[in-house]
């Protein structure tokens, strides 16, 4: 009876997650597109539902909700379903919709879709060779073999996003990095833009007049009476077409310049608005957060470097370790186990909420940047693939943030994975991503004033 009650709780939450994923798909991703393939919407929503269920089971693990055997069963079932979706279902449909956009392959659409899926499986399986994730004890299609490869891709993606976010967040929030933009700078750039537009209009008028003149001359001299008049008409039309081509080239270059000036003007207006916003109470609050995150970024880079150099992986979760150090330093009586449980729950909850929110925002921006009416189905399926792998790898890494007694079922379900490898791999990719982002933002910040000062 208790198993049925526990199952009804999990299934009800999955239905709610599915509905949220469906609404997000309709209201955010596809609000500007016609939904032509409902299978894409179903796959995206199902992937989102089972991904969120894994996070829900982590919280249930800490709070002791549901029976232990029920949690183990739903962990096992949830992982099996999400792996089937990520390894078999989504890659096949990505290949299917890619082939459907190529009209030459319509007659053999299913065959070429299967070939693309087999190609994906080949490279997916080869992914395990360079990394210490293979286990000869388990079968080819065991959970350990599949989740180990999914974990490598997901942890790499998480580390790249985390490294960029750790650097970009202080850069975005802190008013220290804002350029000093005045109304005079904006007016000067807008004046240059208007002058460029006037030049474009003037040259297009010249082209229209020249075309009309050539057309009228062509009507007058459509039947030249003599040999010399024929030669004269040919040379006149040739010189006129050359002038038109030269003017058209000038117009093209001016239009490209106008586009750049428009983008620079919009950038200056956005910077001016950010300067005004930074003077408000909310802006000052985010400025303070920027300083806090800059300290966190430096600390995270330092710790990642230490972990890589000394090949170090923590055995105890950060909360318990931090409380133990504080208690020993202050010499006070403190129930470390009790408070580490509650603080770990809050910390894991914050990590889960921010991970889901941050990933959904990133997916939305990415979709709008590269999608079109033809590629939208493929892009959504790719985002579902990324989302599923991201959440699976999040479980691998969140496991270290939990006290030892709450890791038992997760460790049993995930199997004999090299958990230390994933944490070291995350540190390596995070360090590379963070340092590359710092270099990129430094060059962009340094180049921006020079670009606006150019005549």
XYZ file of C-alpha atoms in Angstrom:
455
model
C 0.000 0.000 0.000
C 2.795 2.406 0.886
C 4.475 1.701 -2.477
C 1.288 2.722 -4.318
C 1.041 5.952 -2.313
C 4.714 6.728 -2.950
C 4.299 5.993 -6.662
C 1.234 8.231 -6.878
C 3.231 11.091 -5.313
C 6.073 10.687 -7.828
C 3.728 10.279 -10.823
C 1.687 13.348 -9.794
C 4.840 15.444 -9.561
C 5.973 14.126 -12.959
C 2.649 15.194 -14.492
C 3.131 18.676 -13.015
C 6.714 18.841 -14.344
C 5.456 17.657 -17.743
C 2.824 20.419 -17.768
C 5.416 23.052 -16.859
C 7.706 21.818 -19.636
C 4.769 21.918 -22.083
C 3.908 25.512 -21.114
C 7.544 26.582 -21.327
C 7.732 25.061 -24.809
C 4.588 26.875 -25.985
C 5.035 30.221 -24.205
C 8.815 30.662 -24.572
C 10.477 28.494 -27.198
C 7.739 28.202 -29.834
C 5.696 31.353 -29.235
C 6.858 32.779 -32.599
C 6.578 29.503 -34.540
C 3.785 27.222 -35.617
C 3.933 23.855 -33.829
C 4.032 21.331 -36.674
C 5.395 18.274 -34.868
C 3.752 17.483 -31.550
C 6.199 14.605 -31.043
C 8.931 17.240 -30.543
C 6.853 18.959 -27.875
C 6.151 15.651 -26.126
C 9.825 14.595 -26.154
C 10.954 17.968 -24.770
C 8.318 17.923 -21.995
C 9.012 14.284 -21.050
C 12.768 14.968 -20.880
C 12.141 17.997 -18.673
C 9.763 16.018 -16.416
C 12.149 13.115 -15.790
C 15.098 15.486 -15.357
C 13.261 17.439 -12.655
C 12.150 14.163 -11.042
C 15.810 13.298 -10.386
C 16.229 16.553 -8.466
C 12.990 15.859 -6.617
C 14.280 12.435 -5.566
C 17.463 14.068 -4.229
C 15.354 16.333 -2.002
C 13.227 13.337 -0.948
C 16.471 11.546 -0.068
C 17.530 14.334 2.294
C 14.100 14.833 3.853
C 13.380 11.100 4.143
C 10.160 11.380 2.115
C 8.878 8.057 0.693
C 9.987 4.598 1.721
C 13.611 3.661 1.042
C 12.670 0.812 -1.328
C 10.244 3.104 -3.194
C 12.922 5.760 -3.667
C 15.347 3.152 -4.968
C 12.755 1.801 -7.441
C 11.890 5.264 -8.784
C 15.565 6.235 -8.986
C 16.253 3.110 -11.055
C 13.214 3.535 -13.296
C 13.801 7.262 -13.770
C 17.437 6.762 -14.774
C 16.548 3.969 -17.212
C 13.881 6.093 -18.920
C 16.037 9.243 -19.139
C 18.927 7.217 -20.607
C 16.622 5.623 -23.211
C 15.418 9.119 -24.155
C 18.938 10.621 -24.370
C 20.729 7.736 -26.089
C 18.041 6.238 -28.339
C 14.935 8.388 -28.787
C 16.197 11.981 -29.108
C 19.220 11.207 -31.376
C 16.998 9.172 -33.715
C 14.439 11.976 -34.072
C 17.194 14.564 -34.561
C 18.452 12.489 -37.500
C 14.883 12.010 -38.723
C 14.129 15.742 -38.868
C 17.532 16.542 -40.394
C 16.807 14.065 -43.196
C 13.251 15.424 -43.613
C 14.714 18.874 -44.457
C 16.693 17.351 -47.365
C 14.206 16.713 -50.176
C 16.559 14.385 -52.073
C 16.415 11.887 -49.178
C 12.632 11.875 -48.634
C 12.110 8.481 -50.282
C 14.628 6.779 -47.950
C 13.960 8.955 -44.891
C 13.776 6.113 -42.368
C 16.917 4.419 -43.704
C 19.067 7.559 -43.538
C 17.657 8.387 -40.083
C 18.814 4.990 -38.833
C 22.240 5.545 -40.416
C 22.614 8.889 -38.638
C 21.591 7.290 -35.340
C 24.141 4.481 -35.811
C 26.795 7.133 -36.527
C 25.872 8.890 -33.284
C 26.058 5.601 -31.359
C 29.507 4.849 -32.795
C 30.980 8.183 -31.673
C 29.031 8.061 -28.396
C 30.585 4.683 -27.604
C 34.057 5.766 -28.740
C 33.773 8.628 -26.262
C 34.471 6.209 -23.434
C 37.888 5.113 -24.713
C 40.013 8.170 -23.733
C 38.451 8.439 -20.260
C 38.721 6.106 -17.236
C 34.987 5.332 -17.223
C 34.869 1.847 -18.780
C 33.994 -1.100 -16.593
C 34.420 -4.666 -17.927
C 32.081 -5.992 -15.199
C 28.951 -4.551 -16.779
C 27.162 -5.272 -20.043
C 27.211 -3.128 -23.147
C 23.849 -1.479 -22.469
C 24.041 -1.352 -18.682
C 23.219 1.823 -16.767
C 26.890 2.262 -15.799
C 28.110 2.142 -19.396
C 25.505 4.636 -20.627
C 25.503 7.077 -17.733
C 29.303 7.239 -17.652
C 29.362 8.572 -21.232
C 26.373 10.842 -20.725
C 28.119 12.158 -17.609
C 31.269 13.128 -19.529
C 29.278 15.211 -22.027
C 27.052 16.731 -19.332
C 29.888 17.565 -16.934
C 31.803 19.195 -19.804
C 28.752 21.305 -20.646
C 28.202 22.223 -16.976
C 31.837 23.216 -16.513
C 31.821 25.387 -19.647
C 28.640 27.200 -18.574
C 29.842 27.512 -14.960
C 33.232 28.870 -15.977
C 31.708 31.486 -18.270
C 28.976 32.360 -15.751
C 31.441 32.753 -12.875
C 33.321 35.384 -14.897
C 30.440 36.972 -16.813
C 28.200 37.468 -13.766
C 30.546 39.934 -11.951
C 31.327 41.611 -15.280
C 27.612 42.118 -15.943
C 26.539 43.191 -12.440
C 29.439 45.416 -11.332
C 29.259 49.102 -12.280
C 33.083 49.170 -12.179
C 33.199 47.621 -15.666
C 30.699 50.054 -17.218
C 32.087 52.486 -19.778
C 31.554 56.190 -19.138
C 28.945 57.110 -21.753
C 27.575 60.650 -22.026
C 24.736 62.151 -24.048
C 27.349 63.904 -26.202
C 28.839 60.526 -27.241
C 25.404 59.211 -28.195
C 24.461 62.351 -30.137
C 27.767 62.292 -32.058
C 27.265 58.662 -33.059
C 23.632 59.289 -34.028
C 24.776 62.249 -36.158
C 27.234 59.983 -37.977
C 24.452 57.446 -38.524
C 22.101 60.089 -39.970
C 24.841 61.417 -42.261
C 25.508 57.888 -43.498
C 21.792 57.315 -44.158
C 21.594 60.620 -46.074
C 24.548 59.553 -48.221
C 22.878 56.203 -48.943
C 19.621 57.927 -49.988
C 21.536 60.427 -52.165
C 23.485 57.712 -53.985
C 20.372 55.595 -54.514
C 18.667 58.640 -56.074
C 21.657 59.033 -58.413
C 21.342 55.373 -59.370
C 17.613 55.744 -60.051
C 18.213 58.858 -62.206
C 21.033 57.118 -64.100
C 18.871 54.052 -64.778
C 16.007 56.252 -66.004
C 18.381 58.206 -68.265
C 19.815 54.975 -69.720
C 16.292 53.654 -70.253
C 15.166 56.834 -72.087
C 18.322 56.883 -74.227
C 17.754 53.250 -75.041
C 14.248 54.095 -76.296
C 15.480 57.042 -78.388
C 18.425 55.163 -79.854
C 16.794 51.778 -80.066
C 17.375 51.782 -83.819
C 20.686 53.544 -84.617
C 20.802 54.747 -88.241
C 24.531 54.374 -88.845
C 27.611 52.415 -87.875
C 29.132 55.233 -85.780
C 25.881 55.818 -83.891
C 25.790 52.082 -83.069
C 29.349 52.208 -81.676
C 28.503 55.369 -79.724
C 25.392 53.816 -78.146
C 27.323 50.697 -77.080
C 30.167 52.663 -75.451
C 27.693 55.024 -73.708
C 25.714 52.135 -72.199
C 28.926 50.375 -71.123
C 30.247 53.460 -69.321
C 26.840 54.031 -67.710
C 26.683 50.450 -66.369
C 30.207 50.791 -64.973
C 29.168 53.965 -63.118
C 26.109 52.157 -61.756
C 28.240 49.269 -60.512
C 30.650 51.680 -58.808
C 27.798 53.535 -57.086
C 26.219 50.215 -56.029
C 29.497 49.152 -54.396
C 29.621 52.480 -52.528
C 26.020 51.978 -51.386
C 26.813 48.443 -50.145
C 29.760 49.658 -48.096
C 27.738 52.542 -46.660
C 24.883 50.193 -45.710
C 27.357 47.931 -43.901
C 28.730 50.998 -42.089
C 25.198 52.087 -41.164
C 24.494 48.654 -39.653
C 27.629 48.865 -37.518
C 26.793 52.425 -36.439
C 23.248 51.378 -35.530
C 24.538 48.497 -33.379
C 27.069 50.788 -31.695
C 24.337 53.365 -31.035
C 22.085 50.715 -29.510
C 25.030 49.512 -27.388
C 25.682 53.054 -26.124
C 22.002 53.513 -25.234
C 22.017 50.170 -23.366
C 25.193 51.164 -21.485
C 23.668 54.559 -20.586
C 20.574 52.787 -19.238
C 22.777 50.440 -17.192
C 24.630 53.440 -15.726
C 21.303 54.986 -14.694
C 20.089 51.644 -13.358
C 23.276 51.163 -11.293
C 22.396 54.340 -9.350
C 19.101 52.851 -8.107
C 18.735 50.726 -4.954
C 18.287 47.557 -7.015
C 21.316 48.446 -9.115
C 23.443 48.941 -5.997
C 22.240 45.567 -4.721
C 23.341 43.844 -7.925
C 26.620 45.754 -7.796
C 27.216 44.280 -4.322
C 26.357 40.825 -5.700
C 28.898 41.419 -8.444
C 31.664 41.982 -5.891
C 30.561 38.886 -3.991
C 30.590 36.754 -7.146
C 33.979 38.135 -8.152
C 35.397 36.902 -4.835
C 33.651 33.561 -5.385
C 35.064 33.369 -8.927
C 38.632 33.951 -7.697
C 38.164 31.391 -4.903
C 36.655 28.830 -7.308
C 39.504 29.252 -9.803
C 42.044 28.954 -6.979
C 40.426 25.798 -5.577
C 40.106 24.253 -9.061
C 43.821 24.878 -9.615
C 44.681 23.321 -6.232
C 42.509 20.277 -6.977
C 44.155 19.784 -10.376
C 47.750 20.296 -9.201
C 47.456 18.081 -6.104
C 44.950 15.630 -7.625
C 42.601 16.314 -4.725
C 38.917 15.390 -4.375
C 36.958 16.082 -1.188
C 35.697 13.097 0.791
C 33.291 15.114 2.947
C 30.550 17.412 1.672
C 31.462 21.148 1.867
C 28.744 22.002 4.419
C 29.790 19.368 6.974
C 33.454 20.184 6.452
C 32.840 23.924 6.893
C 30.806 23.413 10.088
C 33.465 21.073 11.540
C 36.234 23.610 10.883
C 34.169 26.438 12.437
C 33.211 24.384 15.521
C 36.799 23.227 16.104
C 38.136 26.767 15.656
C 35.607 28.377 18.039
C 35.575 25.448 20.489
C 31.789 25.383 20.983
C 29.292 22.557 21.445
C 27.395 22.031 18.221
C 25.340 19.217 16.666
C 27.222 18.995 13.367
C 25.143 16.126 11.957
C 21.779 17.791 12.661
C 22.658 21.192 11.218
C 24.627 19.823 8.275
C 21.486 17.942 7.233
C 19.337 21.099 7.204
C 21.963 23.362 5.663
C 22.735 20.726 3.002
C 19.034 20.586 2.157
C 18.915 24.382 1.706
C 22.153 24.384 -0.306
C 21.047 21.549 -2.579
C 17.661 23.246 -3.037
C 19.352 26.490 -4.088
C 21.644 24.602 -6.482
C 18.667 22.790 -8.042
C 16.501 25.915 -8.467
C 19.312 28.052 -9.859
C 20.448 25.235 -12.174
C 16.979 24.774 -13.665
C 16.345 28.522 -13.972
C 19.778 29.256 -15.430
C 19.573 26.430 -17.933
C 16.075 27.416 -19.122
C 17.174 31.035 -19.625
C 20.267 29.875 -21.536
C 18.232 27.495 -23.698
C 15.741 30.251 -24.561
C 18.476 32.690 -25.624
C 20.263 29.987 -27.609
C 17.052 28.954 -29.377
C 16.164 32.510 -30.436
C 19.720 33.113 -31.655
C 19.965 30.215 -34.117
C 16.472 28.863 -34.812
C 14.383 29.233 -37.976
C 11.090 27.804 -39.203
C 12.869 24.837 -40.839
C 15.470 24.104 -38.152
C 13.316 24.772 -35.078
C 12.365 21.098 -34.507
C 15.997 19.967 -34.689
C 17.134 22.789 -32.400
C 14.477 21.948 -29.772
C 15.516 18.285 -29.791
C 19.171 19.305 -29.413
C 18.187 21.489 -26.467
C 16.281 18.559 -24.937
C 19.404 16.413 -25.363
C 21.599 19.056 -23.726
C 19.074 19.575 -20.924
C 18.855 15.868 -20.104
C 22.632 15.385 -20.093
C 23.061 18.543 -18.012
C 20.649 17.335 -15.333
C 22.075 13.791 -15.235
C 25.577 15.151 -14.728
C 24.211 17.556 -12.085
C 23.162 14.521 -10.053
C 26.716 13.142 -10.337
C 28.189 16.389 -8.985
C 25.492 17.266 -6.413
C 26.148 13.887 -4.819
C 29.374 15.327 -3.349
C 27.397 18.197 -1.711
C 25.304 15.708 0.271
C 26.281 14.115 3.600
C 27.509 10.510 3.350
C 24.339 8.907 4.712
C 22.245 10.444 1.900
C 24.530 9.283 -0.907
C 23.860 5.567 -0.406
C 20.909 5.018 -2.732
C 22.291 7.439 -5.358
C 25.608 5.585 -5.366
C 23.850 2.217 -5.616
C 21.662 3.377 -8.509
C 24.475 5.048 -10.468
C 26.675 1.990 -10.028
C 30.454 1.699 -9.914
C 31.307 5.006 -11.534
C 34.577 6.879 -11.145
C 33.030 9.806 -9.277
C 36.430 11.347 -8.548
C 37.159 11.522 -12.275
C 34.052 13.609 -12.945
C 34.995 16.141 -10.254
C 38.557 16.426 -11.583
C 37.255 16.720 -15.153
C 34.840 19.462 -14.035
C 37.716 21.390 -12.405
C 39.850 21.170 -15.559
C 37.112 22.335 -17.938
C 35.918 24.989 -15.470
C 39.431 26.443 -15.190
C 39.894 26.523 -18.979
C 36.442 28.073 -19.495
C 36.900 30.695 -16.767
C 40.365 31.798 -17.954
C 39.211 31.904 -21.600
C 36.150 33.954 -20.613
C 38.332 36.382 -18.644
C 40.590 36.864 -21.663
C 37.638 37.303 -24.019
C 35.825 39.831 -21.802
C 39.078 41.731 -21.176
C 39.708 42.098 -24.911
C 36.065 43.042 -25.556
C 36.118 45.639 -22.753
C 39.415 47.066 -23.969
C 38.336 47.226 -27.606
C 34.923 48.828 -26.984
C 36.152 52.375 -26.129
C 38.554 52.359 -29.094
C 35.709 51.389 -31.423
C 33.496 54.261 -30.263
C 36.361 56.768 -30.426
C 37.103 55.894 -34.053
C 36.117 58.658 -36.526
